Short mmCIF file of C-alpha atoms in Angstrom, two decimals:
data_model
loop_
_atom_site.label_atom_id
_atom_site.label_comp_id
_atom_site.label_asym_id
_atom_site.label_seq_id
_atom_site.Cartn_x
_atom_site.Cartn_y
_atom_site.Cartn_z
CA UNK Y 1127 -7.46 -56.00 15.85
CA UNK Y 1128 -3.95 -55.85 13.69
CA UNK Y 1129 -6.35 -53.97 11.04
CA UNK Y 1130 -6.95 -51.32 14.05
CA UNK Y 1131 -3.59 -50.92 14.69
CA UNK Y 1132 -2.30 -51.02 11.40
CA UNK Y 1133 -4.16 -48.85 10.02
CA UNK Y 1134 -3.62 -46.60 13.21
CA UNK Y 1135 0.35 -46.90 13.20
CA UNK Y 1136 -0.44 -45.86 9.23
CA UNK Y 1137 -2.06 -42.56 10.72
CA UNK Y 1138 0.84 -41.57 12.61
CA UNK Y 1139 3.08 -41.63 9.41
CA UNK Y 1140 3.85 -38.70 7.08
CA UNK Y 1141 1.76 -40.34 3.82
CA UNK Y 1142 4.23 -37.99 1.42
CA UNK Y 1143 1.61 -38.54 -1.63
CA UNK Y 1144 -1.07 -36.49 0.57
CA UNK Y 1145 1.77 -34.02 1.84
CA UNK Y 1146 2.44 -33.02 -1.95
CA UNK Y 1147 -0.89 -32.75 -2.92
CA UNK Y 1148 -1.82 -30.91 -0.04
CA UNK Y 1149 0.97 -27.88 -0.85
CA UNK Y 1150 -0.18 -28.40 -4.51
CA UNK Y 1151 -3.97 -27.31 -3.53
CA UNK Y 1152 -2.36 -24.36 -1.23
CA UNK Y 1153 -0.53 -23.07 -4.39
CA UNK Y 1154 -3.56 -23.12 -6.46
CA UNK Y 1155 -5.89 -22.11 -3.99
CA UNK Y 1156 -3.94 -19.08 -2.39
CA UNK Y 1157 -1.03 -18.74 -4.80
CA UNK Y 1158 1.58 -19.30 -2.49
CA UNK Y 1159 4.59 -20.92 -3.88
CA UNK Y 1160 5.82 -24.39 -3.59
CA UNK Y 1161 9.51 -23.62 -2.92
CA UNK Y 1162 8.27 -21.37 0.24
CA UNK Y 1163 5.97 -24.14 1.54
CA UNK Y 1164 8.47 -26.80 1.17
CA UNK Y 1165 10.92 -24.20 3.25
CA UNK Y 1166 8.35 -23.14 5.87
CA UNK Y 1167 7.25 -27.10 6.70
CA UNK Y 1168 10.72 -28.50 6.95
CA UNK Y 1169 11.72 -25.66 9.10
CA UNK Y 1170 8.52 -26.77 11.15
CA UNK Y 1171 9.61 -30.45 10.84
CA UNK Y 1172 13.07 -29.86 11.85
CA UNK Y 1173 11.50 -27.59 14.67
CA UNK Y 1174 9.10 -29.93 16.25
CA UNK Y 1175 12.12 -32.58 16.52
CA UNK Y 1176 14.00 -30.42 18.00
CA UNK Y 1177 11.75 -29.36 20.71
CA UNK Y 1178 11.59 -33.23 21.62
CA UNK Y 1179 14.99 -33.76 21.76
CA UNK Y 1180 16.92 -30.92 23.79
CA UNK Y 1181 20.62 -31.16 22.69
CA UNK Y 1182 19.90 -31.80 18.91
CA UNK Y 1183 21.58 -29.16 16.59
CA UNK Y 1184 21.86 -28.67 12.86
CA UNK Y 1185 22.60 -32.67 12.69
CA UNK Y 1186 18.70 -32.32 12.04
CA UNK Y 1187 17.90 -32.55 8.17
CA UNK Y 1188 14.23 -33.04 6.43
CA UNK Y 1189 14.55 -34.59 2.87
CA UNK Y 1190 10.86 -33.88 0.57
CA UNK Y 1191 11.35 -35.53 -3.12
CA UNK Y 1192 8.18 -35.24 -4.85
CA UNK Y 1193 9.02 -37.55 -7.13
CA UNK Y 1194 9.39 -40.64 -5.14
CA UNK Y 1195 6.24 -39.12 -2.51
CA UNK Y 1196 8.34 -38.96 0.42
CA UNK Y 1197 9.18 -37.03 2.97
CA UNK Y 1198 11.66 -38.09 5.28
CA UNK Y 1199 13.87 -36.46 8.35
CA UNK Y 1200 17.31 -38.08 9.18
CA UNK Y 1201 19.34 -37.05 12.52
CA UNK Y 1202 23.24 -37.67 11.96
CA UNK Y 1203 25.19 -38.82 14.72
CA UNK Y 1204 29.01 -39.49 15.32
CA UNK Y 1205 30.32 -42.31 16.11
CA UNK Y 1206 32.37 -41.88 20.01
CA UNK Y 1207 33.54 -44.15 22.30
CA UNK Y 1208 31.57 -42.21 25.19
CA UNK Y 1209 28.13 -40.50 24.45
CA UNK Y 1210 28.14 -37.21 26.15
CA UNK Y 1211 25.15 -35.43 23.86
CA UNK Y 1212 22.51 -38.62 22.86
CA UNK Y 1213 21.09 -35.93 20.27
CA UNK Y 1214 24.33 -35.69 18.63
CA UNK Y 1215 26.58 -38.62 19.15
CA UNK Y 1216 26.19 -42.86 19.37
CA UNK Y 1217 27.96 -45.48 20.63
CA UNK Y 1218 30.19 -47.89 18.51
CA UNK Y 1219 27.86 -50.78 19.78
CA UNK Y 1220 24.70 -49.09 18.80
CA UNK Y 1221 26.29 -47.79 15.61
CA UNK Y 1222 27.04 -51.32 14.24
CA UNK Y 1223 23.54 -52.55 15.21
CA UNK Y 1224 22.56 -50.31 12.39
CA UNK Y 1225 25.59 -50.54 9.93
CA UNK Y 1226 27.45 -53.20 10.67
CA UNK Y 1227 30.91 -52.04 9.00
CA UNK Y 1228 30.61 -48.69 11.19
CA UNK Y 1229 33.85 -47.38 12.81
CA UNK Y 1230 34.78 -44.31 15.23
CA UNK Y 1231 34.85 -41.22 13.76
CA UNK Y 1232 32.19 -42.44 11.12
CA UNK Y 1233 28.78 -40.33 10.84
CA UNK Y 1234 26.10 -42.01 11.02
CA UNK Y 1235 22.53 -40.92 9.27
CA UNK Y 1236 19.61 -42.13 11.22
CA UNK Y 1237 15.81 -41.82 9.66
CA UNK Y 1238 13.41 -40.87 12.09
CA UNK Y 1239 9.63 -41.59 11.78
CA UNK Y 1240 6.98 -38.98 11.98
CA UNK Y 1241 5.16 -41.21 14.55
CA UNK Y 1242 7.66 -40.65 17.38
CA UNK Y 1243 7.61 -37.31 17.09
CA UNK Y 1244 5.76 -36.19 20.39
CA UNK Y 1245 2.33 -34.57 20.74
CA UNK Y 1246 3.43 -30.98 21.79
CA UNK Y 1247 6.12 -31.29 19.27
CA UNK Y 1248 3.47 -32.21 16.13
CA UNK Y 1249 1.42 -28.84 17.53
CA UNK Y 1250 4.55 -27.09 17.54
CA UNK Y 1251 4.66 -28.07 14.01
CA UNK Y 1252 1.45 -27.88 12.86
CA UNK Y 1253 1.69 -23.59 14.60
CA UNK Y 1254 4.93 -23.06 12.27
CA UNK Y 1255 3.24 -24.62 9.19
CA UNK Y 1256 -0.02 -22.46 9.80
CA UNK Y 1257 2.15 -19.04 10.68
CA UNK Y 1258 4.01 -19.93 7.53
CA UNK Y 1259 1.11 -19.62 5.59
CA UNK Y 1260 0.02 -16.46 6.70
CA UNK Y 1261 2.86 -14.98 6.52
CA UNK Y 1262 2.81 -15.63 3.04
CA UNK Y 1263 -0.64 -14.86 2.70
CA UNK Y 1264 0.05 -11.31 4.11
CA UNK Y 1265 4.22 -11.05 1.94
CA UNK Y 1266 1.55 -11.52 -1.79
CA UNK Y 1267 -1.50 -8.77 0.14
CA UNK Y 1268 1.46 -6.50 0.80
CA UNK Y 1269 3.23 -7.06 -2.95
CA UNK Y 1270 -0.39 -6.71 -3.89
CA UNK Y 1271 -1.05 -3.63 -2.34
CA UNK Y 1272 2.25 -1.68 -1.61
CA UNK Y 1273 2.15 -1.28 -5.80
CA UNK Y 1274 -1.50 0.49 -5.62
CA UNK Y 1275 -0.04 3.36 -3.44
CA UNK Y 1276 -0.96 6.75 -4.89
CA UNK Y 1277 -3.68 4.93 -6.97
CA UNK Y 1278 -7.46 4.92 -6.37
CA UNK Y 1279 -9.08 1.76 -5.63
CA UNK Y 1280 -12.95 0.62 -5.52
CA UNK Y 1281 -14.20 -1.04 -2.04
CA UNK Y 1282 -16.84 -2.09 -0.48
CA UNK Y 1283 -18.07 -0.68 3.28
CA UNK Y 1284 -18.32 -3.86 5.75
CA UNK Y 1285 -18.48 -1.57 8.77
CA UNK Y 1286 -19.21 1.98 10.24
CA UNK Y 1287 -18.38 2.36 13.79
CA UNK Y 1288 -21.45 4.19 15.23
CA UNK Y 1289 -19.63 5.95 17.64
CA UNK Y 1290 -16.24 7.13 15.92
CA UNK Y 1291 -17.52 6.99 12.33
CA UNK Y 1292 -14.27 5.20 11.04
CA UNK Y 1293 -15.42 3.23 7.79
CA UNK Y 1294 -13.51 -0.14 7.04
CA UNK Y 1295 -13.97 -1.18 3.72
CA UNK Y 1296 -13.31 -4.13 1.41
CA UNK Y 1297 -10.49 -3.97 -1.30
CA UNK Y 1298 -9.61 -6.67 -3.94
CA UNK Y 1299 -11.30 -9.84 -4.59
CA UNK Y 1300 -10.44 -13.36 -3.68
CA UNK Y 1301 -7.14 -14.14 -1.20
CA UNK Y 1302 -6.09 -10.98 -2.22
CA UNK Y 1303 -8.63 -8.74 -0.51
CA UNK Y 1304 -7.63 -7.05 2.33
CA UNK Y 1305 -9.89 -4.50 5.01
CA UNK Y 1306 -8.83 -0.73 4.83
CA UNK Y 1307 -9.39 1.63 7.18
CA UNK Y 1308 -11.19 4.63 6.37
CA UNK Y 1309 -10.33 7.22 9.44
CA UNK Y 1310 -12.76 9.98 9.99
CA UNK Y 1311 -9.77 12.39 9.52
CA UNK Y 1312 -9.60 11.37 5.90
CA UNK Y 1313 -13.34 11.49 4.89
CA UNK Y 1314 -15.51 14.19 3.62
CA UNK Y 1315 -17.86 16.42 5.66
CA UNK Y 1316 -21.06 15.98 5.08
CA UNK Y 1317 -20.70 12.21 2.89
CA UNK Y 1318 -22.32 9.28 4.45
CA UNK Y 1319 -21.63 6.00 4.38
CA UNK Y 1320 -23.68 2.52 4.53
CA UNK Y 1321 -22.62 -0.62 4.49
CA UNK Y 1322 -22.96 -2.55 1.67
CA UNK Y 1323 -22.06 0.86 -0.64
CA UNK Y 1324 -19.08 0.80 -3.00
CA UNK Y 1325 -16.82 4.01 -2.57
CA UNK Y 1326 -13.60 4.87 -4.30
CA UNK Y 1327 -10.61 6.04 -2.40
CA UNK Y 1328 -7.25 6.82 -2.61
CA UNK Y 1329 -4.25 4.33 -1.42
CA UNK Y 1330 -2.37 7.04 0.70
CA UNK Y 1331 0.11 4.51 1.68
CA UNK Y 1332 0.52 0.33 2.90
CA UNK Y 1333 2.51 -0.31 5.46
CA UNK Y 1334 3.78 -3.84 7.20
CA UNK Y 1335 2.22 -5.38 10.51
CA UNK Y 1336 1.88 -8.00 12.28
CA UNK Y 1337 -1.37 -8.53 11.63
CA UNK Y 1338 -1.40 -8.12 7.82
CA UNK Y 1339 -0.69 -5.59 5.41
CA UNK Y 1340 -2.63 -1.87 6.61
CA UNK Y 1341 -3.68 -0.15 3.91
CA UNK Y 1342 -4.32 3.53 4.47
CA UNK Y 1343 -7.40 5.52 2.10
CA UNK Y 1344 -8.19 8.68 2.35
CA UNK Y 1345 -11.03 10.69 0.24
CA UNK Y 1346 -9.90 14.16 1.34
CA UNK Y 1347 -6.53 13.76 -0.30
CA UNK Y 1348 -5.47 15.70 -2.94
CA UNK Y 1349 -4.31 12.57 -5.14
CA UNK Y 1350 -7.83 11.90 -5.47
CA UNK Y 1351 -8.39 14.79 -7.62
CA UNK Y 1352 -5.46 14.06 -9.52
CA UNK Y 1353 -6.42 10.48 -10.38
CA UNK Y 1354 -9.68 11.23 -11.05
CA UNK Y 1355 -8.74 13.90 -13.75
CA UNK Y 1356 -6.27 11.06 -15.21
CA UNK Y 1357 -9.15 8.57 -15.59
CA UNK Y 1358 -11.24 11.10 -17.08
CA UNK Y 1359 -8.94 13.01 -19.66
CA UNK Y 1360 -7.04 10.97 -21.88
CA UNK Y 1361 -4.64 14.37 -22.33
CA UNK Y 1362 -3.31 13.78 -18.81
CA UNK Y 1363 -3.38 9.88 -18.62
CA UNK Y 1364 -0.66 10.49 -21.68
CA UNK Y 1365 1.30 13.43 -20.60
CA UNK Y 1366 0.12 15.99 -23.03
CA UNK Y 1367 -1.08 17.82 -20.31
CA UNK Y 1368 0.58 17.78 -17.00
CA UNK Y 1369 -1.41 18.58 -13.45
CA UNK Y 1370 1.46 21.12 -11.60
CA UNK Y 1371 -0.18 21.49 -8.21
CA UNK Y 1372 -3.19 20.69 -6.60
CA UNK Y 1373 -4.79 22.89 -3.36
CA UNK Y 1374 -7.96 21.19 -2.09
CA UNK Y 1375 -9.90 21.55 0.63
CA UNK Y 1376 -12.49 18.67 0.62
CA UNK Y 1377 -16.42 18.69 0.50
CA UNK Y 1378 -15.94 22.21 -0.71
CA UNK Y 1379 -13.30 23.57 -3.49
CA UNK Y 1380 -10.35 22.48 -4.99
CA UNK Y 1381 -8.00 24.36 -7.45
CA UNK Y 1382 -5.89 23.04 -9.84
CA UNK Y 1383 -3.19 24.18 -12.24
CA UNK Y 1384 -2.55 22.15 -15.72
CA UNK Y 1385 0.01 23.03 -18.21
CA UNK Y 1386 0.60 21.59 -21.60
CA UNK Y 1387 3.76 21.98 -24.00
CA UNK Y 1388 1.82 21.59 -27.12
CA UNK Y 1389 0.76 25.04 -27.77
CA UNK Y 1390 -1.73 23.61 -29.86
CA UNK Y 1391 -3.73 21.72 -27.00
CA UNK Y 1392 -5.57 24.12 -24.84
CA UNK Y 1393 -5.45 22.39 -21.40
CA UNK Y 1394 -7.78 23.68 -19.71
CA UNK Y 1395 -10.51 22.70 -22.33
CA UNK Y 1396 -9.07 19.05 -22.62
CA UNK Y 1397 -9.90 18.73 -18.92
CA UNK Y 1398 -13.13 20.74 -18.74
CA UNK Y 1399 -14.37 18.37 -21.79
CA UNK Y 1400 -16.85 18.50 -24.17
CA UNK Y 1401 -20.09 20.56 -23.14
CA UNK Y 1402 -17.97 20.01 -19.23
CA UNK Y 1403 -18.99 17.03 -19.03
CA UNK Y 1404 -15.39 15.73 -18.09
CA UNK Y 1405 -15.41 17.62 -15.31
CA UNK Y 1406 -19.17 17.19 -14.37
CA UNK Y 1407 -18.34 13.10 -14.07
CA UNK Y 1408 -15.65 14.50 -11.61
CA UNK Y 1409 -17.52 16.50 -9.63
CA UNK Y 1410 -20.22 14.73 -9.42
CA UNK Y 1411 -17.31 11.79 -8.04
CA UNK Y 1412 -16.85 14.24 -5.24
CA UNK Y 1413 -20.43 14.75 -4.34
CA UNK Y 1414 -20.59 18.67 -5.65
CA UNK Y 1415 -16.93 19.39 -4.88
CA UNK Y 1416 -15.99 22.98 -6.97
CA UNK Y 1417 -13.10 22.16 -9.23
CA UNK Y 1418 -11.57 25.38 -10.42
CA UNK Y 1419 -9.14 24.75 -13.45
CA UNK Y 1420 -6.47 27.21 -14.17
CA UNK Y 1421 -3.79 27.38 -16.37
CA UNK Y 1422 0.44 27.13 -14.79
CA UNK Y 1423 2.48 29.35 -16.17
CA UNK Y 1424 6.50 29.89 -14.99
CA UNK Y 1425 5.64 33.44 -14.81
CA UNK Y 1426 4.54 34.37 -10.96
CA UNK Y 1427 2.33 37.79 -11.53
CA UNK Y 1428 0.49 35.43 -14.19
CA UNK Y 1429 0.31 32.37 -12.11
CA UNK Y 1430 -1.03 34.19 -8.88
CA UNK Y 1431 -3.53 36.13 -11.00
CA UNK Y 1432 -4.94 32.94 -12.56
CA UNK Y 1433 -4.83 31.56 -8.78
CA UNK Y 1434 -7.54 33.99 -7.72
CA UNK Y 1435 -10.00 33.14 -10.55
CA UNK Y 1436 -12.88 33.72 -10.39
CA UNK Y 1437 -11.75 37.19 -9.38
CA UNK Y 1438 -10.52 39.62 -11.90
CA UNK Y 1439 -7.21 40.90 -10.84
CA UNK Y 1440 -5.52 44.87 -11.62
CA UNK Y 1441 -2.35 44.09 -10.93
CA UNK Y 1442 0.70 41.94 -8.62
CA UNK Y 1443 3.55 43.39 -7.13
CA UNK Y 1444 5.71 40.09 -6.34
CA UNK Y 1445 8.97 39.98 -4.24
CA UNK Y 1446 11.19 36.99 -4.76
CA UNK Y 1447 12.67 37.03 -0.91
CA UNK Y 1448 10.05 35.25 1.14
CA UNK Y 1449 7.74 34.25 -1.86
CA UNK Y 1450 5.37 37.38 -0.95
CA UNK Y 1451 3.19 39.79 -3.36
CA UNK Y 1452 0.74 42.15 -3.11
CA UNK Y 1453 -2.04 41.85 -5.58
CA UNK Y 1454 -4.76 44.47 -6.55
CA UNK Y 1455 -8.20 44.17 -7.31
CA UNK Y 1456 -11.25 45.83 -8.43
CA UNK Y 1457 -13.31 46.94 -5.66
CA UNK Y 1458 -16.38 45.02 -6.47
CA UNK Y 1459 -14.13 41.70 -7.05
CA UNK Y 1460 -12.77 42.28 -3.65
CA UNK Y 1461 -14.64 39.73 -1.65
CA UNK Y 1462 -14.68 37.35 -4.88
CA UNK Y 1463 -10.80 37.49 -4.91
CA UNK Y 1464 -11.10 36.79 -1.10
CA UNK Y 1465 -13.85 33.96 -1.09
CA UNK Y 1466 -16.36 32.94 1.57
CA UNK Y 1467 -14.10 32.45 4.96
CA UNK Y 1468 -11.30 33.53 2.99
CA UNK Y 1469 -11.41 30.29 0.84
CA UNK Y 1470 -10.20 31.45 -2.47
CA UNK Y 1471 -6.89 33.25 -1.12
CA UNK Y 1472 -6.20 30.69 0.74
CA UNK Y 1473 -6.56 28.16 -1.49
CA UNK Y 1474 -4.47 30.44 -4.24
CA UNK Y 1475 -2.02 30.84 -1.97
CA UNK Y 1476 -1.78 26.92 -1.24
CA UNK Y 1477 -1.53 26.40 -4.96
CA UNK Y 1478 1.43 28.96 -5.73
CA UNK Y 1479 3.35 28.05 -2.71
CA UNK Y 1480 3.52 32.39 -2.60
CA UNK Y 1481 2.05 34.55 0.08
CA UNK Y 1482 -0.52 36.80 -1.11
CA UNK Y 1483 -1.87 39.90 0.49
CA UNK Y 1484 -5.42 41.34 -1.79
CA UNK Y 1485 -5.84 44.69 -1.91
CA UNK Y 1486 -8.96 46.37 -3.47
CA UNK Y 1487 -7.57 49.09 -6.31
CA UNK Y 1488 -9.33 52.21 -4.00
CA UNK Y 1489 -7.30 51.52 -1.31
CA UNK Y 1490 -4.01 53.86 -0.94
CA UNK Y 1491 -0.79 52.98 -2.17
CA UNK Y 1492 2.08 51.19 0.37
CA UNK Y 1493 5.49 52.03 0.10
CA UNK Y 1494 6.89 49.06 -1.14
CA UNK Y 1495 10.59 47.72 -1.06
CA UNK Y 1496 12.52 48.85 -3.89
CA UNK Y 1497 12.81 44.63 -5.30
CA UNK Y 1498 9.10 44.66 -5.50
CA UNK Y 1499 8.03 44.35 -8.99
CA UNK Y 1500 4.19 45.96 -10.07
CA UNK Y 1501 2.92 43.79 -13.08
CA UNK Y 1502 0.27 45.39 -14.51
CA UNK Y 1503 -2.35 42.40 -16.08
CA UNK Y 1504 -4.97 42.37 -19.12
CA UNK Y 1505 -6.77 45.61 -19.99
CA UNK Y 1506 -4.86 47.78 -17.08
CA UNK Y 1507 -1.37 47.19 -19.17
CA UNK Y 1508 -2.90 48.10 -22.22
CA UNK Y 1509 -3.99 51.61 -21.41
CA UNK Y 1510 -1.11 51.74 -19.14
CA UNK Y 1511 1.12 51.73 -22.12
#
């Protein structure tokens, strides 16, 4: 029988050997820091006291040494000649039961054992310790994360919700993984998804919850594109050549405008790649998704008319107020200038940032305002002149 109990007044104890080793593990295992562990369990400590002992303030103080493998909590009282607040203050009689030398005024330190803590307050404990942990947990997923936005990440699909369609997927590896939520909003018409697939996606942005980290994808976004053409041509990954805009409209087409200072790096070749087979890997990324590559320029009547490729284009009339031009086509490159629904213009139009009104070269004349400028492109210029 004294074995029993010893060894069950042992169990009630804090055994600060185990306590170390156990936050040890947890910062090897999950990466969590020491320092914050230490913090969130002798808040907990101080917590769990506290919630046992109404009236007890800041007198309440946990000491951890690793060194020595303890852990130990002290409650400091002063020494009154009438106790009003037990929690906070002692007698002189029961002061010099425990220091015999002890006078009013004095404070006195008094170490409290783990094993009178009460039950409610150990589960009160036990809660902070756990919350602590998660919340730490989610602080490194977030960290993780937050520095992926506007990068494309790899996951995994753990779920499609037959009804909505919403994908979640998994990203990362290890304690660092995290679900993401793939919205139907943000995916592709017409791409399906099983679990069990991997699919790349763009981090659109992480944001901060109480339930962890959210992580917002998206494969419709234009960023896509644009990371895509950075892990495929070297040119952009180093800034020779520089994306300027992106118009996409996903499943279908997406234009895009690159510009290089070199003048002896042609950008549109360092992205279209040998025999196109830099592109190819991209579009065949995007399930089929057109990529149209055209080349910036500052000049407006040049930009617009590269816009509209495939379509030849006669001339554009631009006019600075409102960002508006009028540009003329061929007749036979009327509908190719407009695309299928009105696609291509649209998209153009998206790219430039300028409104732009296609008008097939039979067509009569407008008056136009007297700022409109009529630039005259390629072979119409030349026999212009």
């Amino acid at each position: 029988m004294p074995k029993k109990n010893a060894k069950a007044q042992k169990s009630n104890e804090l055994d600060g050997a185990e306590f170390f080793a156990a936050i040890n593990l947890i910062e090897k295992e999950k990466g969590i820091p020491k320092a914050y562990m230490l913090e969130k369990i002798t808040q907990a400590l101080v917590s769990a006291y506290k919630r046992d002992h109404e009236g007890a303030g800041d007198n309440v103080t946990v000491e951890a040494d690793e060194e020595a493998g303890t852990v130990r909590m002290f409650v400091k009282k002063d020494v009154v000649e009438e106790v009003d607040n037990p929690c906070t203050e002692m007698s002189l009689q029961m002061a010099r039961e425990k220091l015999p030398h002890a006078q009013l005024g004095d404070v006195i330190r008094i170490e409290v054992r783990t094993r009178d803590f009460g039950r409610i307050a150990a589960q009160t404990a036990r809660q902070v310790i756990i919350q602590g942990m998660r919340e730490a947990e989610r602080g490194m997923i977030y960290d993780e994360f937050s520095s992926k936005e506007h990068e494309i990440l790899t996951g995994v699909v753990t779920r499609v919700d037959p009804r909505s369609g919403a994908v979640s997927l998994r990203i990362g590896s290890g304690s660092e993984a995290t679900e993401a939520f793939l919205a139907p909003g943000e995916q592709v018409k017409g791409e399906a998804y099983l679990e069990g697939m991997r699919l790349r996606v763009y981090v659109v942005e992480v944001r901060r919850s109480t339930k962890g980290p959210q992580v917002l994808i998206s494969r419709t976004h234009p960023g896509l594109v644009k990371r895509l053409f950075e892990l495929e041509v070297p040119e952009i990954y180093d800034g020779t050549v520089e994306v300027k805009s992106i118009a996409r409209e996903a499943g279908s087409r997406t234009k895009l405008a690159v510009w290089s200072a070199d003048p002896d790096v042609d950008p549109i070749g360092a992205c279209v790649g040998p025999r196109g087979q830099r592109v190819n890997n991209i579009v065949e990324e995007l399930k089929g998704e057109k990529v149209d590559i055209i080349k910036w320029s500052e000049e407006p009547a040049e930009y617009i008319a590269a816009a509209l490729s495939p379509a030849d284009v006669v001339s554009v009339a631009v006019r600075e107020e409102g960002k508006a031009c009028r540009v003329v086509v061929p007749d036979d490159q009327l509908s190719l200038a407009i695309g299928k629904e009105g696609q291509n213009a649209r998209l153009a139009a998206k790219l430039t940032g300028w409104k732009i009104d296609i008008k097939p070269a039979s067509a009569p004349a407008d008056e136009e305002p007297e700022d409109e400028e009529d630039v005259l492109l390629d072979d119409e210029a030349e026999t212009e002149e």
